[in-house]
Each structure stands twice: as structure tokens, then as C-alpha cells.
């Protein structure tokens, strides 16, 4: 056999073997087509426990990952958490959880009503049955896992809020200590606030110019703390304006705020000994909408030309439009809000700004009552305690000790 | 008694809501929902007071020459909106009432909101005048932040890093300090109201 013949024979043999390999691959493909892509294994060790710190409307489902999640066939892309109200009942999907996750919190706390029935609602002390199915990237589901049950429990204390309770107790203790001290006549020093010191000058300026004062309580409801702080400042301002016989205009955007503001101003005039000066039309409702309110107040600023504008309460996007218009109208402006996003606008556009907590403190500053000042001291000492915790926490985290953070973390 | 009863009601309600916050039972949920519903009901019941105030104030302003035009427009608009929604049919999309809302009120509100852009410019001009060291720092910081939105070629990445640092470190520190103070201030005010120390919101000193 010469060399050429040998080569041809070897090539033919290789072709034959290659054909066999291709035929085998085609056979395997045909087999896969017949029985489909492989199904993943289901997750294991399913446990169901009550969701803590709630009224009994939730359960926590935990599991061990399927052997094919990140290993094995490595084809699991999600888990389908299924629930039923009986072990033999129909299981329906509650949610799809991505692969790699080992926990799902099932919550359904919307009580059913006649109008809006909610068959998924989980009342307290109800038992639910769960099983989990692993799903592959080829949409193939595993066999369901074992069925595990859990019962919702109505908890009587929210342990996740324990740090808040401690905070309230610490603050309450300081409050009692300082109020008692103040009642005994102990002198309390509070640092002066430029915005508060300017109140008397601003009222005096309006009196000299014979122009009214405009007091804007913002867009908050009567239940907002910032609006309540606004009422306390309004009461002090109204009392002084009554004494100086200067008009105070209070356009409001909420009916309950209107009722409270009218009563506040009326009583302030009464206490100043000038009930006859009070005009109920000076405290008036404008509109409940944000920008129509802005239009109305801006109109008042440009027509009435008030000498002083107060902005005390909750403000949103309208803050700058109001403050800039007041600035154009030439008024002295004192602002205060607890909306952090609006503070830069007020700082830029008004003469004095009460930053956040200073708004709440304004009432104590204006009244100068020892008991009120005592609350400010309590606030300062609580702040010092918080700062100590912040410093300790920063050091602990820096040195890799997260325990203190766990201690003060609030889990709502 | 005229003073004591409201203070007592506020105190009891305040303490109840304080305790409720830490107790997640069904009863606690019920009290919270009930209180919220009451707030809504009170708001709705108070609305006629607001409407009465609006109408009364503007009717009396009709006698004032400078205010007459504005009050006439307000009262006219008020009447039109009431008269065009007397039946349920008139508050559907495409009705005259809804057309006024969609094609008059909404554009006017959008126009007013857009004024904000001009006010931001004028307020920024005043705030950023470099009259002191602090104002100059503020001006420089503002420029660095604004340059983030402008392609600066090779120094874009560096500028982005500086902006991210400004926003996440000094800016966030200042914000957190404010939030902490606001949280404590709000708690202090709530405590003062619950304990009856703060009574000015009731119209009493």
C-alpha cells in the first residue's frame, strides 16, 4: 500500500468516525426534544414562621436553595412561592422570588370590605400552607417542595421600635427634670435666635409704615407639627399686632387650619384687651390648591404691600415663589419650616430663617416662660445624648464592631 | 372648665396614640384607622367653613374699588364651577365642567409652577454674590455642582467624583443634622401639647 492509499484510507476512517459522532449528537438532540430540557430540583428545608411586630397579618418563608441554583445544572432563575389555606387545597402563586434569595415575607393586611373583597387577606391566628417551586431558565418547573404550614400571631409589642421607646423615655426624663427646675425658679440660658429677635422689629416696622403684616401658615394640615408651631408663633405675633393696632392678614388653604387660625387670632386680640379690633375677615380661606393659593397670596402681597411677611409652617414648591414675590414687594420677611428641601430657598429669599427645630422653639423664645424654656433645654440634652451615640457608633463601625448599630437600629 | 376639658381631651388622645405606636395588635390598628378616619371627617365637615369664609370675604371686598375686579372674577368662577357640576353627568371627562378644569385651571397652575425657574435664577443671583468668604465658597460649590451637567472632556470624571463627594459627605451631614433637630423638635412640641404646656394653638396662652 503506497502512501497515497494509506492517506485516503485514514481520511475515510476519520469521516466515518466523525459521522458517527454527529449521528450521536443528533440522536441526543432528538432525545432532548422528546423529553424536554431538564427540570431543576426544588428547594429544601422550608420553614414558615410568624412575621414579628405586626398584628398577625404576615408570615416569613425561608428555604435552602435548590441544588441547581448556582451549582448543579445551574438553571434556576426564580422560585415561585405558592400558598393555600389547606394542605390539600389549591395552591396559588404569591410571588416570584429571584434565584439566590432564600426568604420571602408574605403580608396581606388589607381587610376585605363589601365593596372590595380580599380573599388573600391573612387574619390573625390563621394557618396557611406553603410550597415552593424552582423554575428554570427554559421555563421548566421543578416538582413542588414539601408543604409546610405556619400560623399568623398577633404581637402585643413592636420590639423593632424599642430604641424609639428608649429615646422617648430619655427625652421625657430630661423634660421632667428641666420643667421641675424651671418651676423652682432656676435660670435657664438659651442662645439668641436672630429670626426671633427680629419679630418685634418687624412688627414695629409695619406699625410705623401703617401697613399690614402677612402671616402665611403654609400648605400643611392642622395636624402637622410645623403648622401647630406656626399657630403658636401666630398667637404671639397677633397679640403684639393687637397691642400696636396693626392689621395681620392670614390667608389659609385648609378649612380646619382656618378655624384654628381664626380662634388663635381672636383670642390673641382678646388677651391684648382689644377684642373690638379683631376682624374675622382678616383670617380667610383662599383655596385648597397649591398654585391657586400662591396666585392669591402673591396678589395680596403686590396689592396690599404688607410691611412684614411671616412664613411659618409646611412649605413645598411654592416657598420660593412666595418669598421672591415678597422680596420684590419690599417686605421684611421671616421664614421657618421643617421641610429641609425648602430651607435653601427661604435662606436665599428671606431676611431671617428659622431652620427646622428653631421653628418649633420659636414659641418658647417668644413667650420666655420658664416651663417652655425647660423643654428647649431637655431637647438640647437629648440631642447631646444622640450625638454621643453617633460618635460611639462611628468609632464602633470604623473598628468593625457593628453591635452598637444593631442596638440602636429601628426595624419598622 | 372651658380650658381644662380640651387640654384633657388632647392629653388623653395624645397618650393613647403614643402607646398605640408601640402596640401592633388589631385593637391598636383599629384605633389608628379610626383616628385617621376622624381626621378626614373633620376636614370634610370643616369645608363649608372655608367656603363661607371665602364667599363672605370676597362679597365684602366687592365694595372696595381696588379689590372689586378680583373678587368679581373669583365669585363668578366659583358660581360657574358650582352650577356646571350640579348633576353627576357634568363631572365626567368631556363635560363643560371638566373642560374648564382641564383646559383652564390645569394650564394656569402649570404656568405658575413654571415661574419657579425664573425665581430660582433671581434668588440664586442674590445668594451667590461673593460678598464674604462663605458666600464665595457657596458660589464655587454651586459652579462645581452645575458643571456636572456640562461635558467637560477629560475632567468630567474628576468633577463627577467631587460632586458625588460634596453631595454624599458634607451635604448629607448637614441634612442629617437638620433632620435630627427636626425630629427632636417635633417630639418636644408634641410632648408640650400632650402635657398641656403648649396651649397657644387652642387660642390660649
Coordinates of C-alpha atoms in Angstrom, one line a residue:
Chain A
X1 CA 0.0 0.0 0.0
X2 CA 1.5 3.2 -1.0
X3 CA 1.4 6.4 0.9
X4 CA -1.5 7.9 -1.0
X5 CA -3.7 4.9 -0.5
X6 CA -2.9 5.0 3.3
X7 CA -3.8 8.6 3.5
X8 CA -7.2 8.0 1.7
X9 CA -8.0 5.2 4.0
X10 CA -7.2 7.2 7.1
X11 CA -9.4 10.1 5.8
X12 CA -12.3 7.7 5.1
X13 CA -11.9 6.2 8.6
X14 CA -12.0 9.7 10.2
X15 CA -15.0 10.7 8.1
X16 CA -16.8 7.5 9.2
X17 CA -16.0 8.2 12.9
X18 CA -16.9 11.8 12.6
X19 CA -20.3 10.8 11.0
X20 CA -20.8 8.6 14.0
X21 CA -20.2 11.4 16.4
X22 CA -22.5 13.7 14.6
X23 CA -25.1 11.0 14.4
X24 CA -24.8 10.5 18.2
X25 CA -25.2 14.2 18.8
X26 CA -28.3 14.3 16.6
X27 CA -29.7 11.3 18.5
X28 CA -29.2 13.1 21.8
X29 CA -30.9 16.2 20.4
X30 CA -33.8 14.2 19.4
X31 CA -34.0 12.6 22.8
X32 CA -34.0 16.1 24.5
X33 CA -36.7 17.2 22.1
X34 CA -38.8 14.2 23.2
X35 CA -38.4 14.5 27.0
X36 CA -37.7 18.4 27.1
X37 CA -35.0 20.3 29.0
X38 CA -34.1 19.0 32.5
X39 CA -36.2 20.2 35.4
X40 CA -34.4 21.8 38.3
X41 CA -34.5 20.3 41.8
X42 CA -36.9 22.0 44.3
X43 CA -35.6 24.0 47.3
X44 CA -35.3 22.1 50.6
X45 CA -35.8 22.7 54.3
X46 CA -38.8 25.1 54.0
X47 CA -39.7 26.8 57.3
X48 CA -42.6 29.2 57.9
X49 CA -42.6 31.5 60.9
X50 CA -44.8 34.4 62.1
X51 CA -43.7 37.9 61.0
X52 CA -42.8 39.6 64.2
X53 CA -44.0 43.0 65.3
X54 CA -47.3 43.0 63.5
X55 CA -51.0 42.4 64.2
X56 CA -50.8 38.9 62.7
X57 CA -51.1 39.6 59.0
X58 CA -47.8 38.1 57.8
X59 CA -45.6 35.1 57.7
X60 CA -41.9 34.6 56.8
X61 CA -41.0 31.8 54.5
X62 CA -37.4 30.6 54.4
X63 CA -35.7 27.8 52.4
X64 CA -32.4 26.3 51.4
X65 CA -31.5 27.0 47.8
X66 CA -32.2 24.3 45.1
X67 CA -29.1 22.2 44.4
X68 CA -29.4 23.6 40.8
X69 CA -29.3 27.3 42.0
X70 CA -25.7 28.5 41.3
X71 CA -24.5 24.8 41.1
X72 CA -25.5 21.5 39.6
X73 CA -27.5 22.2 36.4
X74 CA -27.3 25.9 37.4
X75 CA -30.5 26.6 35.6
X76 CA -32.7 28.0 38.4
X77 CA -33.8 31.6 37.7
X78 CA -36.6 32.1 40.2
X79 CA -38.7 30.5 42.9
X80 CA -42.5 30.5 42.9
X81 CA -43.8 30.8 46.4
X82 CA -47.3 29.1 46.5
X83 CA -49.9 29.3 49.2
X84 CA -53.1 27.5 50.2
X85 CA -55.5 27.7 53.1
X86 CA -55.5 23.9 53.5
X87 CA -52.8 21.2 52.9
X88 CA -54.9 19.5 50.1
X89 CA -56.3 22.7 48.7
X90 CA -55.4 24.5 45.5
X91 CA -52.1 26.3 45.8
X92 CA -51.8 29.7 44.1
X93 CA -48.7 31.7 43.4
X94 CA -48.0 34.5 46.0
X95 CA -44.9 35.9 44.4
X96 CA -41.8 35.1 42.2
X97 CA -38.5 35.4 44.1
X98 CA -35.2 35.7 42.1
X99 CA -32.7 32.8 42.3
X100 CA -30.2 33.2 45.2
X101 CA -32.9 34.6 47.6
X102 CA -33.8 32.4 50.5
X103 CA -36.6 34.3 52.1
X104 CA -40.0 35.8 51.3
X105 CA -42.2 37.8 53.6
X106 CA -45.9 37.2 52.8
X107 CA -48.0 40.1 54.0
X108 CA -51.7 40.7 53.3
X109 CA -53.2 43.2 55.8
X110 CA -55.9 44.9 53.7
X111 CA -59.1 43.9 55.4
X112 CA -61.9 42.9 53.0
X113 CA -64.9 45.0 52.7
X114 CA -68.3 44.6 51.0
X115 CA -67.1 46.9 48.2
X116 CA -63.5 45.5 48.0
X117 CA -63.4 41.8 48.9
X118 CA -59.9 40.4 49.5
X119 CA -59.7 36.6 49.6
X120 CA -56.0 36.8 50.2
X121 CA -56.4 38.7 53.5
X122 CA -54.4 37.0 56.3
X123 CA -56.3 37.5 59.6
X124 CA -54.6 37.0 63.0
X125 CA -54.3 33.3 64.2
X126 CA -54.9 31.9 60.7
X127 CA -52.9 28.9 59.3
X128 CA -51.5 28.9 55.8
X129 CA -49.7 26.2 53.8
X130 CA -46.8 26.9 51.6
X131 CA -44.8 25.1 48.9
X132 CA -42.1 26.4 46.6
X133 CA -41.3 25.5 43.0
X134 CA -38.0 26.2 41.4
X135 CA -38.2 27.5 37.8
X136 CA -35.5 27.1 35.2
X137 CA -34.3 29.4 32.5
X138 CA -36.2 27.2 30.0
X139 CA -39.5 27.7 31.9
X140 CA -39.4 24.3 33.3
X141 CA -40.7 24.0 36.9
X142 CA -39.4 21.6 39.5
X143 CA -41.6 19.3 41.4
X144 CA -43.1 21.2 44.3
X145 CA -41.2 21.2 47.6
X146 CA -42.6 19.7 50.7
X147 CA -45.7 21.5 52.1
X148 CA -45.1 23.5 55.3
X149 CA -47.6 25.4 57.4
X150 CA -47.4 28.5 59.5
X151 CA -49.8 30.4 61.8
X152 CA -50.0 34.2 62.0
X153 CA -49.7 35.6 65.5
X154 CA -51.0 38.9 66.9
X155 CA -47.9 40.5 68.6
X156 CA -48.5 42.8 71.6
X157 CA -45.3 44.8 71.4
X158 CA -43.3 46.1 68.5
X159 CA -39.8 45.1 69.5
X160 CA -38.3 46.8 66.5
X161 CA -39.4 50.2 67.9
X162 CA -37.6 49.6 71.3
X163 CA -34.9 52.2 70.5
X164 CA -37.6 54.8 69.9
X165 CA -39.3 54.0 73.2
X166 CA -35.9 54.4 75.0
X167 CA -35.4 57.7 73.2
X168 CA -38.9 58.9 74.3
X169 CA -38.2 57.8 77.9
X170 CA -34.8 59.6 77.9
X171 CA -36.4 62.7 76.5
X172 CA -39.3 62.5 78.9
X173 CA -36.9 62.2 81.8
X174 CA -35.0 65.4 80.7
X175 CA -38.3 67.1 80.2
X176 CA -39.4 66.4 83.8
X177 CA -36.0 67.4 85.2
X178 CA -35.9 70.7 83.4
X179 CA -39.5 71.7 83.9
X180 CA -39.3 70.9 87.6
X181 CA -36.1 73.0 87.7
X182 CA -37.7 75.9 85.8
X183 CA -40.8 75.8 88.1
X184 CA -38.4 76.2 91.1
X185 CA -37.1 79.4 89.5
X186 CA -33.8 78.0 88.1
X187 CA -32.4 80.4 85.4
X188 CA -32.2 78.8 82.0
X189 CA -30.0 80.3 79.3
X190 CA -31.0 79.8 75.6
X191 CA -28.9 81.1 72.8
X192 CA -30.5 84.1 71.0
X193 CA -32.0 83.5 67.5
X194 CA -31.8 86.3 65.0
X195 CA -35.1 85.4 63.4
X196 CA -36.9 85.6 66.8
X197 CA -35.2 88.8 67.8
X198 CA -36.3 90.4 64.5
X199 CA -40.0 89.7 65.2
X200 CA -40.6 92.8 67.4
X201 CA -38.7 95.0 64.9
X202 CA -40.7 93.6 62.0
X203 CA -44.0 94.3 63.8
X204 CA -42.7 97.8 64.8
X205 CA -41.8 98.5 61.2
X206 CA -45.3 97.6 60.0
X207 CA -46.8 99.8 62.6
X208 CA -44.6 102.7 61.6
X209 CA -45.4 102.3 58.0
X210 CA -49.1 101.8 58.7
X211 CA -49.2 98.6 56.6
X212 CA -50.4 95.2 57.5
X213 CA -48.5 92.1 58.4
X214 CA -49.0 88.9 56.2
X215 CA -48.8 85.6 58.1
X216 CA -48.7 82.5 55.9
X217 CA -49.1 79.1 57.6
X218 CA -48.1 77.1 54.6
X219 CA -49.8 74.1 53.0
X220 CA -49.8 71.8 56.0
X221 CA -52.9 70.5 57.7
X222 CA -53.8 71.4 61.3
X223 CA -52.3 68.1 62.4
X224 CA -48.8 68.8 61.1
X225 CA -46.4 69.8 63.8
X226 CA -44.9 72.6 61.7
X227 CA -48.4 74.1 61.3
X228 CA -49.0 73.8 65.0
X229 CA -45.7 75.6 65.6
X230 CA -47.0 78.2 63.1
X231 CA -50.1 78.7 65.2
X232 CA -48.0 79.3 68.3
X233 CA -46.0 82.0 66.6
X234 CA -49.2 83.5 65.0
X235 CA -50.6 83.8 68.6
X236 CA -47.6 85.7 69.8
X237 CA -47.5 87.9 66.7
X238 CA -51.2 88.6 66.7
X239 CA -51.1 89.6 70.4
X240 CA -48.3 92.2 69.6
X241 CA -50.1 93.4 66.5
X242 CA -53.3 93.9 68.6
X243 CA -51.3 95.9 71.1
X244 CA -49.7 98.0 68.3
X245 CA -53.1 98.2 66.4
X246 CA -51.6 96.8 63.2
X247 CA -53.6 94.5 60.9
X248 CA -52.5 90.9 60.5
X249 CA -53.7 89.1 57.3
X250 CA -53.8 85.3 57.4
X251 CA -54.7 83.7 54.1
X252 CA -55.1 79.9 54.7
X253 CA -55.6 76.9 52.4
X254 CA -57.3 74.4 54.7
X255 CA -60.6 74.7 56.4
X256 CA -59.5 73.2 59.7
X257 CA -56.4 75.5 59.7
X258 CA -58.8 78.4 59.1
X259 CA -60.9 77.5 62.2
X260 CA -57.8 77.2 64.4
X261 CA -56.2 80.3 63.0
X262 CA -59.3 82.4 63.5
X263 CA -59.7 81.2 67.1
X264 CA -55.9 81.9 67.7
X265 CA -56.0 85.4 66.4
X266 CA -59.4 86.2 68.1
X267 CA -58.1 85.1 71.5
X268 CA -54.8 87.0 71.0
X269 CA -56.8 90.2 70.4
X270 CA -58.9 89.4 73.5
X271 CA -55.9 88.8 75.6
X272 CA -54.4 92.1 74.4
X273 CA -57.5 93.8 75.6
X274 CA -58.6 94.8 72.1
X275 CA -61.4 92.4 71.0
X276 CA -63.1 95.2 69.0
X277 CA -60.0 95.4 66.8
X278 CA -60.3 91.8 65.6
X279 CA -61.7 91.4 62.1
X280 CA -62.6 87.8 61.2
X281 CA -62.3 88.7 57.5
X282 CA -58.5 89.2 58.0
X283 CA -58.1 85.4 58.6
X284 CA -59.6 83.9 55.5
X285 CA -59.8 80.8 53.3
X286 CA -58.4 81.2 49.8
X287 CA -58.3 77.8 48.1
X288 CA -57.2 74.3 48.9
X289 CA -55.0 74.0 45.7
X290 CA -51.3 74.8 45.8
X291 CA -50.7 77.2 42.9
X292 CA -54.0 79.0 43.1
X293 CA -53.1 79.7 46.7
X294 CA -49.7 81.0 45.5
X295 CA -51.5 83.3 43.0
X296 CA -53.9 84.6 45.6
X297 CA -51.2 85.3 48.2
X298 CA -48.9 86.9 45.6
X299 CA -51.8 89.1 44.6
X300 CA -52.2 90.2 48.2
X301 CA -48.5 90.9 48.5
X302 CA -48.5 93.1 45.4
X303 CA -51.8 94.9 46.1
X304 CA -51.7 95.4 49.9
X305 CA -47.8 95.8 50.1
X306 CA -47.5 94.3 53.6
X307 CA -44.5 95.6 55.6
X308 CA -43.7 92.2 57.0
X309 CA -44.2 88.7 55.8
X310 CA -44.1 85.6 58.1
X311 CA -43.8 82.2 56.6
X312 CA -44.2 79.6 59.4
X313 CA -45.4 76.1 58.6
X314 CA -45.1 73.5 56.0
X315 CA -44.0 74.6 52.5
X316 CA -43.3 72.9 49.3
X317 CA -42.5 74.2 45.7
X318 CA -44.4 77.4 46.4
X319 CA -41.9 78.6 49.0
X320 CA -39.6 80.4 46.6
X321 CA -42.4 81.9 44.5
X322 CA -43.9 83.4 47.7
X323 CA -40.6 84.5 49.2
X324 CA -39.3 86.1 46.0
X325 CA -42.6 88.0 45.4
X326 CA -42.5 89.2 49.0
X327 CA -38.9 90.4 48.4
X328 CA -40.0 92.2 45.2
X329 CA -42.8 93.9 47.2
X330 CA -40.1 95.2 49.6
X331 CA -41.3 93.4 52.8
X332 CA -39.2 92.3 55.7
X333 CA -39.5 88.5 55.6
X334 CA -39.2 86.0 58.4
X335 CA -39.5 82.3 57.5
X336 CA -39.4 79.0 59.2
X337 CA -40.1 75.5 58.0
X338 CA -39.2 71.9 58.8
X339 CA -39.1 71.0 55.1
X340 CA -35.3 70.6 54.6
X341 CA -35.6 70.9 50.8
X342 CA -37.2 74.3 51.0
X343 CA -34.8 75.8 53.6
X344 CA -32.2 76.9 51.0
X345 CA -34.9 78.8 49.1
X346 CA -36.0 80.6 52.3
X347 CA -32.4 81.3 53.2
X348 CA -31.8 82.9 49.8
X349 CA -35.0 84.9 49.6
X350 CA -36.0 86.0 53.1
X351 CA -34.2 88.1 55.7
X352 CA -34.4 85.7 58.6
X353 CA -34.9 81.9 58.5
X354 CA -35.8 79.6 61.4
X355 CA -34.1 76.4 60.4
X356 CA -36.1 73.2 61.3
X357 CA -36.2 72.9 65.0
X358 CA -35.8 76.7 65.5
X359 CA -39.4 76.9 64.2
X360 CA -40.6 74.6 67.0
X361 CA -38.5 76.5 69.5
X362 CA -39.9 79.9 68.5
X363 CA -42.9 79.7 70.8
X364 CA -40.7 79.2 73.8
X365 CA -38.4 82.0 72.8
X366 CA -41.4 84.4 72.2
X367 CA -43.2 83.5 75.5
X368 CA -40.0 83.3 77.6
X369 CA -41.9 81.2 80.0
X370 CA -39.6 79.1 82.2
X371 CA -41.5 75.9 81.6
X372 CA -41.3 76.4 77.8
X373 CA -37.6 77.2 78.0
X374 CA -37.2 74.0 80.1
X375 CA -38.5 71.9 77.2
X376 CA -35.8 73.5 75.0
X377 CA -33.1 72.5 77.5
X378 CA -34.5 69.0 77.5
X379 CA -34.3 69.0 73.7
X380 CA -30.7 70.1 73.8
X381 CA -29.6 67.4 76.3
X382 CA -31.4 64.7 74.3
X383 CA -29.5 66.0 71.3
X384 CA -26.3 65.6 73.2
X385 CA -27.2 62.0 74.1
X386 CA -27.9 61.3 70.4
X387 CA -24.5 62.9 69.4
X388 CA -22.7 60.7 71.9
X389 CA -24.4 57.7 70.3
X390 CA -23.4 58.9 66.8
X391 CA -19.8 59.3 67.9
X392 CA -19.7 55.9 69.6
X393 CA -21.4 54.3 66.6
X394 CA -19.0 55.9 64.1
X395 CA -16.0 54.6 66.2
X396 CA -17.6 51.2 66.5
X397 CA -18.3 50.9 62.8
X398 CA -14.8 52.1 61.9
X399 CA -13.3 49.4 64.0
X400 CA -15.6 46.7 62.6
X401 CA -17.9 46.4 65.6
X402 CA -21.5 46.6 64.3
X403 CA -23.2 45.6 67.6
X404 CA -23.9 49.1 68.7
X405 CA -25.5 49.8 65.3
X406 CA -27.7 46.7 65.8
X407 CA -28.6 48.0 69.3
X408 CA -30.0 51.4 68.0
X409 CA -31.4 50.2 64.7
X410 CA -35.2 50.7 64.3
X411 CA -36.9 47.9 62.5
X412 CA -40.3 49.2 61.3
Chain B
X1 CA -63.6 74.0 82.5
X2 CA -63.6 75.7 79.1
X3 CA -59.8 75.3 79.1
X4 CA -59.4 72.1 81.1
X5 CA -61.7 69.9 79.0
X6 CA -59.9 70.5 75.7
X7 CA -56.5 70.0 77.3
X8 CA -57.7 66.8 78.9
X9 CA -59.0 65.5 75.5
X10 CA -55.7 66.4 73.8
X11 CA -53.7 64.8 76.6
X12 CA -55.7 61.5 76.6
X13 CA -55.7 61.3 72.8
X14 CA -52.0 62.1 72.7
X15 CA -51.0 59.4 75.2
X16 CA -53.3 56.9 73.6
X17 CA -51.7 57.5 70.2
X18 CA -48.2 57.4 71.8
X19 CA -48.9 54.0 73.3
X20 CA -50.7 52.8 70.2
X21 CA -47.5 53.4 68.2
X22 CA -45.7 50.6 70.1
X23 CA -48.5 48.1 70.2
X24 CA -49.2 46.4 66.9
X25 CA -52.4 44.5 67.8
X26 CA -55.7 44.5 66.0
X27 CA -57.2 46.9 68.5
X28 CA -54.3 49.3 68.1
X29 CA -54.7 49.1 64.3
X30 CA -58.4 49.9 64.8
X31 CA -57.7 52.9 67.0
X32 CA -55.2 54.3 64.5
X33 CA -57.5 53.8 61.5
X34 CA -60.4 55.3 63.5
X35 CA -58.4 58.4 64.4
X36 CA -57.3 58.8 60.8
X37 CA -60.9 58.5 59.6
X38 CA -61.9 61.1 62.1
X39 CA -59.3 63.5 60.8
X40 CA -60.8 63.1 57.3
X41 CA -64.4 63.5 58.6
X42 CA -63.4 66.7 60.5
X43 CA -61.7 68.0 57.4
X44 CA -64.8 67.4 55.3
X45 CA -67.1 68.9 57.9
X46 CA -64.9 72.0 58.2
X47 CA -65.0 72.6 54.4
X48 CA -68.3 74.6 54.5
X49 CA -66.5 77.0 57.0
X50 CA -63.8 77.5 54.4
X51 CA -66.3 78.2 51.6
X52 CA -68.3 80.5 53.8
X53 CA -65.1 82.4 54.7
X54 CA -64.1 82.7 51.0
X55 CA -67.6 83.9 49.9
X56 CA -68.0 86.3 52.8
X57 CA -64.5 87.9 52.5
X58 CA -64.9 88.4 48.7
X59 CA -68.5 89.7 48.9
X60 CA -67.3 92.4 51.3
X61 CA -64.4 93.1 49.0
X62 CA -66.8 94.0 46.2
X63 CA -67.3 97.3 47.9
X64 CA -63.6 98.1 47.8
X65 CA -62.7 99.7 44.4
X66 CA -59.2 98.2 44.1
X67 CA -60.4 94.7 45.0
X68 CA -63.7 94.7 43.2
X69 CA -62.4 93.2 39.9
X70 CA -60.5 90.3 41.5
X71 CA -63.4 89.4 43.9
X72 CA -65.9 89.5 41.0
X73 CA -63.7 87.1 38.9
X74 CA -63.4 84.8 42.0
X75 CA -67.1 84.8 42.8
X76 CA -68.0 84.4 39.1
X77 CA -65.7 81.4 38.7
X78 CA -66.9 79.9 41.9
X79 CA -70.6 80.2 40.8
X80 CA -69.8 78.8 37.3
X81 CA -68.0 75.8 38.8
X82 CA -70.9 75.0 41.1
X83 CA -73.6 75.5 38.5
X84 CA -71.8 73.2 36.0
X85 CA -71.4 70.3 38.3
X86 CA -74.9 70.1 39.8
X87 CA -75.5 66.7 38.2
X88 CA -73.3 63.6 38.1
X89 CA -73.3 63.7 34.3
X90 CA -71.4 67.0 34.4
X91 CA -68.4 65.7 36.3
X92 CA -67.3 63.2 33.6
X93 CA -64.5 63.8 31.1
X94 CA -65.6 65.9 28.2
X95 CA -68.2 67.8 30.1
X96 CA -68.1 71.6 30.3
X97 CA -67.1 71.5 34.0
X98 CA -64.2 69.1 33.4
X99 CA -63.2 71.1 30.3
X100 CA -62.8 74.2 32.5
X101 CA -60.8 72.2 34.9
X102 CA -58.6 70.6 32.3
X103 CA -58.1 73.4 29.9
X104 CA -58.2 76.5 32.2
X105 CA -57.2 75.6 35.7
X106 CA -54.5 73.0 35.0
X107 CA -52.6 75.2 32.4
X108 CA -52.8 78.2 34.8
X109 CA -51.3 76.0 37.6
X110 CA -48.6 74.8 35.3
X111 CA -47.8 78.4 34.3
X112 CA -47.5 79.4 37.9
X113 CA -45.2 76.4 38.6
X114 CA -43.0 77.3 35.6
X115 CA -42.4 80.7 37.2
X116 CA -40.3 78.9 39.7
X117 CA -37.5 78.6 37.1
X118 CA -37.2 82.4 36.9
X119 CA -37.4 82.8 40.7
X120 CA -34.7 80.3 41.2
X121 CA -32.4 82.3 38.9
X122 CA -33.1 85.6 40.7
X123 CA -32.7 84.0 44.2
X124 CA -29.5 82.3 43.1
X125 CA -28.1 85.6 41.8
X126 CA -28.6 87.1 45.3
X127 CA -27.4 84.0 47.2
X128 CA -24.3 83.5 45.1
X129 CA -22.9 87.1 45.3
X130 CA -19.4 86.7 46.6
X131 CA -19.6 89.2 49.4
X132 CA -17.9 87.1 52.0
X133 CA -15.7 84.0 52.3
X134 CA -18.7 81.8 53.0
X135 CA -20.6 83.2 50.1
X136 CA -17.6 82.7 47.8
X137 CA -17.3 79.0 48.9
X138 CA -21.1 78.7 48.2
X139 CA -20.6 80.2 44.8
X140 CA -17.7 77.9 43.9
X141 CA -19.6 74.8 45.2
X142 CA -22.6 75.8 43.1
X143 CA -20.4 76.1 40.0
X144 CA -18.9 72.7 40.6
X145 CA -22.3 71.1 41.0
X146 CA -23.7 72.9 37.9
X147 CA -20.7 71.8 35.8
X148 CA -21.7 68.2 36.4
X149 CA -24.4 68.6 33.7
X150 CA -21.9 70.0 31.2
X151 CA -19.5 67.8 29.2
X152 CA -16.0 68.9 30.4
X153 CA -13.9 66.4 28.4
X154 CA -11.1 64.8 30.4
X155 CA -12.0 66.5 33.7
X156 CA -15.6 65.3 33.6
X157 CA -14.9 62.2 35.7
X158 CA -12.9 64.2 38.3
X159 CA -15.7 66.8 38.5
X160 CA -18.3 64.0 38.9
X161 CA -16.2 62.5 41.8
X162 CA -16.0 65.9 43.5
X163 CA -19.8 66.4 43.1
X164 CA -20.6 63.0 44.5
X165 CA -18.3 63.7 47.5
X166 CA -20.0 67.1 48.1
X167 CA -23.5 65.6 47.9
X168 CA -22.8 62.5 50.0
X169 CA -20.5 63.8 52.6
X170 CA -20.8 67.5 53.7
X171 CA -24.3 68.0 52.2
X172 CA -25.6 64.8 53.7
X173 CA -24.0 65.6 57.1
X174 CA -25.8 69.0 57.2
X175 CA -29.1 67.4 56.1
X176 CA -28.9 64.7 58.8
X177 CA -28.1 67.4 61.5
X178 CA -31.2 69.2 60.4
X179 CA -33.3 66.1 60.4
X180 CA -32.1 65.1 63.8
X181 CA -33.0 68.6 65.2
X182 CA -36.4 68.5 63.4
X183 CA -37.2 65.1 64.9
X184 CA -36.4 66.1 68.4
X185 CA -38.1 69.5 67.9
X186 CA -41.3 67.8 66.7
X187 CA -41.2 65.3 69.6
X188 CA -40.7 68.2 72.0
X189 CA -43.6 70.1 70.5
X190 CA -45.8 67.0 70.6
X191 CA -44.8 66.4 74.3
X192 CA -45.6 70.0 75.2
X193 CA -49.0 69.7 73.6
X194 CA -49.8 66.4 75.2
X195 CA -48.7 67.6 78.7
X196 CA -50.7 70.9 78.2
X197 CA -47.6 73.1 78.4
X198 CA -48.2 74.4 74.9
X199 CA -51.8 75.8 74.6
X200 CA -51.4 78.7 72.1
X201 CA -52.8 76.5 69.2
X202 CA -56.1 76.5 71.2
X203 CA -56.1 80.3 71.3
X204 CA -54.9 80.3 74.9
X205 CA -51.7 81.4 76.5

